[in-house]
């Protein structure tokens, strides 16, 4: 039941958004009830996109949630972040310079570069941000590669016009990442327009908008949602601010004319002169007979040169001019149509034949070059063979030394084993001797006592022996 109530509330909000005006109204007298809507869609067509010299462009101001907003595009990428190979696409708080200290406002952004051939290939990215004085714009510095955008075959640039869209929601409960919600908004908006048309109201798709201001899409298709939105997250297409001081809202224009054009790049100059060449070629110029004669003389002079020499000459540009003169020459009284066609076809031969000759000469010289390379390779191989033989002899000597050293190692190992065995024997004998010595130490007091008694006994014997000797000596004197 809770989920059902949430779904019903969401459906009521969507219906309310549609009934009170989902699409951006460009009229500056827009009512507060419309301007206070919390979700809006802004469409901005930028004409002559490839010729824009300005670093950045601002759309006209529009209102969402009662606040002023505008779109910001860097047609050649944001140079401040060195992203000159991608288009940069942001949403900007238009009146940031006049807001009070500490201001902030929340918005979800769903930004799209529309594929005008097949909308399912449109590029869409989604992010959200709490705007403030330090980050008063937010979006994608690397929205999409410029080489893809500027390729007419891709469908993002049609008749040199780029079409960008932005859904902006200030309601935190709205999920602009939801494709289903966008389908619902688009479908409801279409139904509302049909209903208004039936009641004689001015159709929204008849509104006229300026070249570089938000406008309403006249042909809608939910196929745009076949290309899933990309949610900005760390590590991939990170949404960010330009971190630069933006001009006040009242100083902006659809093409920010206060910004000086950049110096022309090589690409700009190539585009200009290619366009100029096409413009001049489309002119109805008629060459005179004298010019035609001079052109034929130049062609004949070129043909008197060898093809290889012509390839390296500076006559290619003059011949191009000569054929240009002949193509504009009225030859009805001089040449037949077949002769003129054959003559003009020679221009392509002047490009191809010298190149073919040069290639043929290069191919002939290639064999000589290859022979030189082959000889050098052969010499290198011979040196390598000699070095290999020397290395093989050195390896054999090293193996002999290793064999001799192996015998010494074996003999030394045997001596080591004998010494270890002898050490073990000495260890055993030493253990026995120590055991005997330790046993003697235990009996030593007894031996000491006996020795002392023996010493007393020896003295006693010696004394008795002396007494007996003295007694015999006394008897000998009496006899």
PDB file of N, CA, C and O in Angstrom, residues 417-470:
ATOM      1  N   UNK A 417      84.789 -35.861   5.403  1.00  0.00           N
ATOM      2  CA  UNK A 417      84.083 -36.944   6.097  1.00  0.00           C
ATOM      3  C   UNK A 417      85.010 -37.664   7.066  1.00  0.00           C
ATOM      4  O   UNK A 417      84.609 -38.028   8.184  1.00  0.00           O
ATOM      5  N   UNK A 418      86.311 -37.881   6.662  1.00  0.00           N
ATOM      6  CA  UNK A 418      87.275 -38.528   7.558  1.00  0.00           C
ATOM      7  C   UNK A 418      87.527 -37.677   8.800  1.00  0.00           C
ATOM      8  O   UNK A 418      87.599 -38.191   9.928  1.00  0.00           O
ATOM      9  N   UNK A 419      87.686 -36.378   8.564  1.00  0.00           N
ATOM     10  CA  UNK A 419      87.925 -35.477   9.693  1.00  0.00           C
ATOM     11  C   UNK A 419      86.733 -35.468  10.639  1.00  0.00           C
ATOM     12  O   UNK A 419      86.884 -35.488  11.876  1.00  0.00           O
ATOM     13  N   UNK A 420      85.533 -35.476  10.056  1.00  0.00           N
ATOM     14  CA  UNK A 420      84.345 -35.515  10.902  1.00  0.00           C
ATOM     15  C   UNK A 420      84.278 -36.812  11.708  1.00  0.00           C
ATOM     16  O   UNK A 420      83.907 -36.813  12.896  1.00  0.00           O
ATOM     17  N   UNK A 421      84.656 -37.944  11.080  1.00  0.00           N
ATOM     18  CA  UNK A 421      84.658 -39.233  11.798  1.00  0.00           C
ATOM     19  C   UNK A 421      85.687 -39.221  12.924  1.00  0.00           C
ATOM     20  O   UNK A 421      85.429 -39.713  14.045  1.00  0.00           O
ATOM     21  N   UNK A 422      86.862 -38.655  12.619  1.00  0.00           N
ATOM     22  CA  UNK A 422      87.906 -38.572  13.650  1.00  0.00           C
ATOM     23  C   UNK A 422      87.456 -37.689  14.808  1.00  0.00           C
ATOM     24  O   UNK A 422      87.715 -38.004  15.978  1.00  0.00           O
ATOM     25  N   UNK A 423      86.799 -36.617  14.465  1.00  0.00           N
ATOM     26  CA  UNK A 423      86.290 -35.744  15.522  1.00  0.00           C
ATOM     27  C   UNK A 423      85.298 -36.476  16.413  1.00  0.00           C
ATOM     28  O   UNK A 423      85.290 -36.297  17.635  1.00  0.00           O
ATOM     29  N   UNK A 424      84.453 -37.277  15.789  1.00  0.00           N
ATOM     30  CA  UNK A 424      83.482 -38.038  16.585  1.00  0.00           C
ATOM     31  C   UNK A 424      84.189 -39.014  17.529  1.00  0.00           C
ATOM     32  O   UNK A 424      83.796 -39.185  18.700  1.00  0.00           O
ATOM     33  N   UNK A 425      85.277 -39.665  17.044  1.00  0.00           N
ATOM     34  CA  UNK A 425      86.022 -40.615  17.872  1.00  0.00           C
ATOM     35  C   UNK A 425      86.691 -39.890  19.038  1.00  0.00           C
ATOM     36  O   UNK A 425      86.671 -40.371  20.192  1.00  0.00           O
ATOM     37  N   UNK A 426      87.304 -38.757  18.726  1.00  0.00           N
ATOM     38  CA  UNK A 426      87.924 -37.954  19.788  1.00  0.00           C
ATOM     39  C   UNK A 426      86.878 -37.540  20.804  1.00  0.00           C
ATOM     40  O   UNK A 426      87.125 -37.534  22.026  1.00  0.00           O
ATOM     41  N   UNK A 427      85.701 -37.220  20.299  1.00  0.00           N
ATOM     42  CA  UNK A 427      84.625 -36.801  21.203  1.00  0.00           C
ATOM     43  C   UNK A 427      84.247 -37.940  22.157  1.00  0.00           C
ATOM     44  O   UNK A 427      84.067 -37.737  23.368  1.00  0.00           O
ATOM     45  N   UNK A 428      84.142 -39.155  21.612  1.00  0.00           N
ATOM     46  CA  UNK A 428      83.777 -40.306  22.461  1.00  0.00           C
ATOM     47  C   UNK A 428      84.862 -40.574  23.507  1.00  0.00           C
ATOM     48  O   UNK A 428      84.564 -40.816  24.687  1.00  0.00           O
ATOM     49  N   UNK A 429      86.148 -40.569  23.059  1.00  0.00           N
ATOM     50  CA  UNK A 429      87.244 -40.828  24.002  1.00  0.00           C
ATOM     51  C   UNK A 429      87.253 -39.763  25.091  1.00  0.00           C
ATOM     52  O   UNK A 429      87.430 -40.061  26.279  1.00  0.00           O
ATOM     53  N   UNK A 430      87.070 -38.509  24.667  1.00  0.00           N
ATOM     54  CA  UNK A 430      87.066 -37.410  25.643  1.00  0.00           C
ATOM     55  C   UNK A 430      85.941 -37.587  26.648  1.00  0.00           C
ATOM     56  O   UNK A 430      86.092 -37.289  27.851  1.00  0.00           O
ATOM     57  N   UNK A 431      84.777 -38.063  26.147  1.00  0.00           N
ATOM     58  CA  UNK A 431      83.670 -38.308  27.073  1.00  0.00           C
ATOM     59  C   UNK A 431      84.032 -39.371  28.114  1.00  0.00           C
ATOM     60  O   UNK A 431      83.746 -39.231  29.312  1.00  0.00           O
ATOM     61  N   UNK A 432      84.701 -40.469  27.671  1.00  0.00           N
ATOM     62  CA  UNK A 432      85.111 -41.541  28.602  1.00  0.00           C
ATOM     63  C   UNK A 432      86.121 -41.031  29.627  1.00  0.00           C
ATOM     64  O   UNK A 432      86.011 -41.323  30.840  1.00  0.00           O
ATOM     65  N   UNK A 433      87.115 -40.304  29.146  1.00  0.00           N
ATOM     66  CA  UNK A 433      88.143 -39.761  30.053  1.00  0.00           C
ATOM     67  C   UNK A 433      87.518 -38.830  31.081  1.00  0.00           C
ATOM     68  O   UNK A 433      87.878 -38.857  32.270  1.00  0.00           O
ATOM     69  N   UNK A 434      86.589 -38.003  30.599  1.00  0.00           N
ATOM     70  CA  UNK A 434      85.947 -37.087  31.535  1.00  0.00           C
ATOM     71  C   UNK A 434      85.127 -37.851  32.557  1.00  0.00           C
ATOM     72  O   UNK A 434      85.059 -37.482  33.754  1.00  0.00           O
ATOM     73  N   UNK A 435      84.470 -38.934  32.106  1.00  0.00           N
ATOM     74  CA  UNK A 435      83.677 -39.733  33.046  1.00  0.00           C
ATOM     75  C   UNK A 435      84.581 -40.353  34.123  1.00  0.00           C
ATOM     76  O   UNK A 435      84.237 -40.374  35.320  1.00  0.00           O
ATOM     77  N   UNK A 436      85.754 -40.869  33.687  1.00  0.00           N
ATOM     78  CA  UNK A 436      86.711 -41.438  34.658  1.00  0.00           C
ATOM     79  C   UNK A 436      87.194 -40.366  35.632  1.00  0.00           C
ATOM     80  O   UNK A 436      87.313 -40.603  36.842  1.00  0.00           O
ATOM     81  N   UNK A 437      87.486 -39.195  35.056  1.00  0.00           N
ATOM     82  CA  UNK A 437      87.975 -38.107  35.913  1.00  0.00           C
ATOM     83  C   UNK A 437      86.905 -37.692  36.904  1.00  0.00           C
ATOM     84  O   UNK A 437      87.174 -37.437  38.093  1.00  0.00           O
ATOM     85  N   UNK A 438      85.662 -37.629  36.427  1.00  0.00           N
ATOM     86  CA  UNK A 438      84.576 -37.256  37.335  1.00  0.00           C
ATOM     87  C   UNK A 438      84.393 -38.297  38.429  1.00  0.00           C
ATOM     88  O   UNK A 438      84.155 -37.948  39.605  1.00  0.00           O
ATOM     89  N   UNK A 439      84.542 -39.594  38.055  1.00  0.00           N
ATOM     90  CA  UNK A 439      84.421 -40.663  39.084  1.00  0.00           C
ATOM     91  C   UNK A 439      85.549 -40.572  40.116  1.00  0.00           C
ATOM     92  O   UNK A 439      85.337 -40.755  41.328  1.00  0.00           O
ATOM     93  N   UNK A 440      86.756 -40.259  39.625  1.00  0.00           N
ATOM     94  CA  UNK A 440      87.903 -40.116  40.534  1.00  0.00           C
ATOM     95  C   UNK A 440      87.686 -38.930  41.463  1.00  0.00           C
ATOM     96  O   UNK A 440      88.093 -38.962  42.639  1.00  0.00           O
ATOM     97  N   UNK A 441      87.066 -37.919  40.939  1.00  0.00           N
ATOM     98  CA  UNK A 441      86.811 -36.763  41.787  1.00  0.00           C
ATOM     99  C   UNK A 441      85.922 -37.110  42.952  1.00  0.00           C
ATOM    100  O   UNK A 441      86.054 -36.542  44.042  1.00  0.00           O
ATOM    101  N   UNK A 442      84.976 -38.006  42.698  1.00  0.00           N
ATOM    102  CA  UNK A 442      84.092 -38.421  43.778  1.00  0.00           C
ATOM    103  C   UNK A 442      84.854 -39.235  44.859  1.00  0.00           C
ATOM    104  O   UNK A 442      84.544 -39.152  46.042  1.00  0.00           O
ATOM    105  N   UNK A 443      85.863 -40.047  44.439  1.00  0.00           N
ATOM    106  CA  UNK A 443      86.616 -40.897  45.377  1.00  0.00           C
ATOM    107  C   UNK A 443      87.835 -40.174  45.967  1.00  0.00           C
ATOM    108  O   UNK A 443      88.553 -40.719  46.824  1.00  0.00           O
ATOM    109  N   UNK A 444      88.080 -39.001  45.495  1.00  0.00           N
ATOM    110  CA  UNK A 444      89.291 -38.258  45.913  1.00  0.00           C
ATOM    111  C   UNK A 444      89.363 -38.022  47.415  1.00  0.00           C
ATOM    112  O   UNK A 444      90.453 -38.206  48.024  1.00  0.00           O
ATOM    113  N   UNK A 445      88.336 -37.669  48.142  1.00  0.00           N
ATOM    114  CA  UNK A 445      88.461 -37.469  49.597  1.00  0.00           C
ATOM    115  C   UNK A 445      88.925 -38.751  50.312  1.00  0.00           C
ATOM    116  O   UNK A 445      89.709 -38.696  51.274  1.00  0.00           O
ATOM    117  N   UNK A 446      88.426 -39.887  49.815  1.00  0.00           N
ATOM    118  CA  UNK A 446      88.837 -41.160  50.443  1.00  0.00           C
ATOM    119  C   UNK A 446      90.322 -41.421  50.222  1.00  0.00           C
ATOM    120  O   UNK A 446      91.052 -41.807  51.146  1.00  0.00           O
ATOM    121  N   UNK A 447      90.737 -41.162  48.947  1.00  0.00           N
ATOM    122  CA  UNK A 447      92.171 -41.351  48.653  1.00  0.00           C
ATOM    123  C   UNK A 447      93.027 -40.368  49.465  1.00  0.00           C
ATOM    124  O   UNK A 447      94.122 -40.710  49.947  1.00  0.00           O
ATOM    125  N   UNK A 448      92.552 -39.174  49.638  1.00  0.00           N
ATOM    126  CA  UNK A 448      93.296 -38.165  50.407  1.00  0.00           C
ATOM    127  C   UNK A 448      93.415 -38.595  51.872  1.00  0.00           C
ATOM    128  O   UNK A 448      94.483 -38.440  52.502  1.00  0.00           O
ATOM    129  N   UNK A 449      92.317 -39.139  52.403  1.00  0.00           N
ATOM    130  CA  UNK A 449      92.358 -39.591  53.806  1.00  0.00           C
ATOM    131  C   UNK A 449      93.346 -40.748  53.977  1.00  0.00           C
ATOM    132  O   UNK A 449      94.125 -40.806  54.944  1.00  0.00           O
ATOM    133  N   UNK A 450      93.276 -41.676  53.010  1.00  0.00           N
ATOM    134  CA  UNK A 450      94.208 -42.822  53.063  1.00  0.00           C
ATOM    135  C   UNK A 450      95.651 -42.361  52.919  1.00  0.00           C
ATOM    136  O   UNK A 450      96.563 -42.883  53.581  1.00  0.00           O
ATOM    137  N   UNK A 451      95.852 -41.359  52.039  1.00  0.00           N
ATOM    138  CA  UNK A 451      97.231 -40.860  51.861  1.00  0.00           C
ATOM    139  C   UNK A 451      97.741 -40.219  53.150  1.00  0.00           C
ATOM    140  O   UNK A 451      98.931 -40.364  53.523  1.00  0.00           O
ATOM    141  N   UNK A 452      96.853 -39.539  53.854  1.00  0.00           N
ATOM    142  CA  UNK A 452      97.261 -38.901  55.111  1.00  0.00           C
ATOM    143  C   UNK A 452      97.605 -39.947  56.165  1.00  0.00           C
ATOM    144  O   UNK A 452      98.608 -39.833  56.893  1.00  0.00           O
ATOM    145  N   UNK A 453      96.765 -40.965  56.206  1.00  0.00           N
ATOM    146  CA  UNK A 453      97.042 -42.060  57.159  1.00  0.00           C
ATOM    147  C   UNK A 453      98.340 -42.763  56.792  1.00  0.00           C
ATOM    148  O   UNK A 453      99.177 -43.106  57.666  1.00  0.00           O
ATOM    149  N   UNK A 454      98.555 -42.928  55.477  1.00  0.00           N
ATOM    150  CA  UNK A 454      99.783 -43.594  55.010  1.00  0.00           C
ATOM    151  C   UNK A 454     101.010 -42.762  55.349  1.00  0.00           C
ATOM    152  O   UNK A 454     102.079 -43.294  55.701  1.00  0.00           O
ATOM    153  N   UNK A 455     100.823 -41.429  55.228  1.00  0.00           N
ATOM    154  CA  UNK A 455     101.950 -40.538  55.560  1.00  0.00           C
ATOM    155  C   UNK A 455     102.294 -40.658  57.038  1.00  0.00           C
ATOM    156  O   UNK A 455     103.493 -40.732  57.427  1.00  0.00           O
ATOM    157  N   UNK A 456     101.295 -40.741  57.931  1.00  0.00           N
ATOM    158  CA  UNK A 456     101.531 -40.932  59.358  1.00  0.00           C
ATOM    159  C   UNK A 456     102.153 -42.288  59.629  1.00  0.00           C
ATOM    160  O   UNK A 456     103.086 -42.424  60.456  1.00  0.00           O
ATOM    161  N   UNK A 457     101.686 -43.255  58.869  1.00  0.00           N
ATOM    162  CA  UNK A 457     102.218 -44.629  59.046  1.00  0.00           C
ATOM    163  C   UNK A 457     103.674 -44.677  58.627  1.00  0.00           C
ATOM    164  O   UNK A 457     104.520 -45.337  59.282  1.00  0.00           O
ATOM    165  N   UNK A 458     103.946 -43.953  57.519  1.00  0.00           N
ATOM    166  CA  UNK A 458     105.326 -43.935  57.021  1.00  0.00           C
ATOM    167  C   UNK A 458     106.249 -43.283  58.046  1.00  0.00           C
ATOM    168  O   UNK A 458     107.370 -43.762  58.304  1.00  0.00           O
ATOM    169  N   UNK A 459     105.785 -42.215  58.649  1.00  0.00           N
ATOM    170  CA  UNK A 459     106.590 -41.558  59.691  1.00  0.00           C
ATOM    171  C   UNK A 459     106.787 -42.480  60.905  1.00  0.00           C
ATOM    172  O   UNK A 459     107.896 -42.541  61.513  1.00  0.00           O
ATOM    173  N   UNK A 460     105.771 -43.177  61.257  1.00  0.00           N
ATOM    174  CA  UNK A 460     105.846 -44.085  62.405  1.00  0.00           C
ATOM    175  C   UNK A 460     106.834 -45.216  62.129  1.00  0.00           C
ATOM    176  O   UNK A 460     107.658 -45.587  62.994  1.00  0.00           O
ATOM    177  N   UNK A 461     106.781 -45.698  60.847  1.00  0.00           N
ATOM    178  CA  UNK A 461     107.700 -46.796  60.474  1.00  0.00           C
ATOM    179  C   UNK A 461     109.133 -46.297  60.499  1.00  0.00           C
ATOM    180  O   UNK A 461     110.061 -46.982  60.974  1.00  0.00           O
ATOM    181  N   UNK A 462     109.331 -45.122  59.953  1.00  0.00           N
ATOM    182  CA  UNK A 462     110.681 -44.567  59.905  1.00  0.00           C
ATOM    183  C   UNK A 462     111.226 -44.345  61.329  1.00  0.00           C
ATOM    184  O   UNK A 462     112.416 -44.581  61.602  1.00  0.00           O
ATOM    185  N   UNK A 463     110.357 -43.906  62.204  1.00  0.00           N
ATOM    186  CA  UNK A 463     110.793 -43.686  63.588  1.00  0.00           C
ATOM    187  C   UNK A 463     111.163 -45.009  64.235  1.00  0.00           C
ATOM    188  O   UNK A 463     112.199 -45.128  64.944  1.00  0.00           O
ATOM    189  N   UNK A 464     110.341 -46.012  64.029  1.00  0.00           N
ATOM    190  CA  UNK A 464     110.619 -47.345  64.619  1.00  0.00           C
ATOM    191  C   UNK A 464     111.880 -47.924  64.015  1.00  0.00           C
ATOM    192  O   UNK A 464     112.711 -48.556  64.719  1.00  0.00           O
ATOM    193  N   UNK A 465     112.014 -47.645  62.695  1.00  0.00           N
ATOM    194  CA  UNK A 465     113.213 -48.154  61.990  1.00  0.00           C
ATOM    195  C   UNK A 465     114.480 -47.495  62.544  1.00  0.00           C
ATOM    196  O   UNK A 465     115.487 -48.167  62.786  1.00  0.00           O
ATOM    197  N   UNK A 466     114.442 -46.263  62.834  1.00  0.00           N
ATOM    198  CA  UNK A 466     115.601 -45.558  63.400  1.00  0.00           C
ATOM    199  C   UNK A 466     115.905 -46.023  64.798  1.00  0.00           C
ATOM    200  O   UNK A 466     117.086 -46.125  65.189  1.00  0.00           O
ATOM    201  N   UNK A 467     114.855 -46.301  65.553  1.00  0.00           N
ATOM    202  CA  UNK A 467     115.066 -46.798  66.925  1.00  0.00           C
ATOM    203  C   UNK A 467     115.718 -48.139  66.895  1.00  0.00           C
ATOM    204  O   UNK A 467     116.668 -48.404  67.674  1.00  0.00           O
ATOM    205  N   UNK A 468     115.304 -49.005  65.988  1.00  0.00           N
ATOM    206  CA  UNK A 468     115.896 -50.332  65.896  1.00  0.00           C
ATOM    207  C   UNK A 468     117.359 -50.215  65.469  1.00  0.00           C
ATOM    208  O   UNK A 468     118.239 -50.939  65.984  1.00  0.00           O
ATOM    209  N   UNK A 469     117.633 -49.301  64.566  1.00  0.00           N
ATOM    210  CA  UNK A 469     119.000 -49.106  64.089  1.00  0.00           C
ATOM    211  C   UNK A 469     119.892 -48.610  65.237  1.00  0.00           C
ATOM    212  O   UNK A 469     121.035 -49.101  65.433  1.00  0.00           O
ATOM    213  N   UNK A 470     119.346 -47.688  65.997  1.00  0.00           N
ATOM    214  CA  UNK A 470     120.114 -47.162  67.123  1.00  0.00           C
ATOM    215  C   UNK A 470     120.344 -48.270  68.159  1.00  0.00           C
ATOM    216  O   UNK A 470     121.449 -48.370  68.785  1.00  0.00           O
TER     217      UNK A 470
END
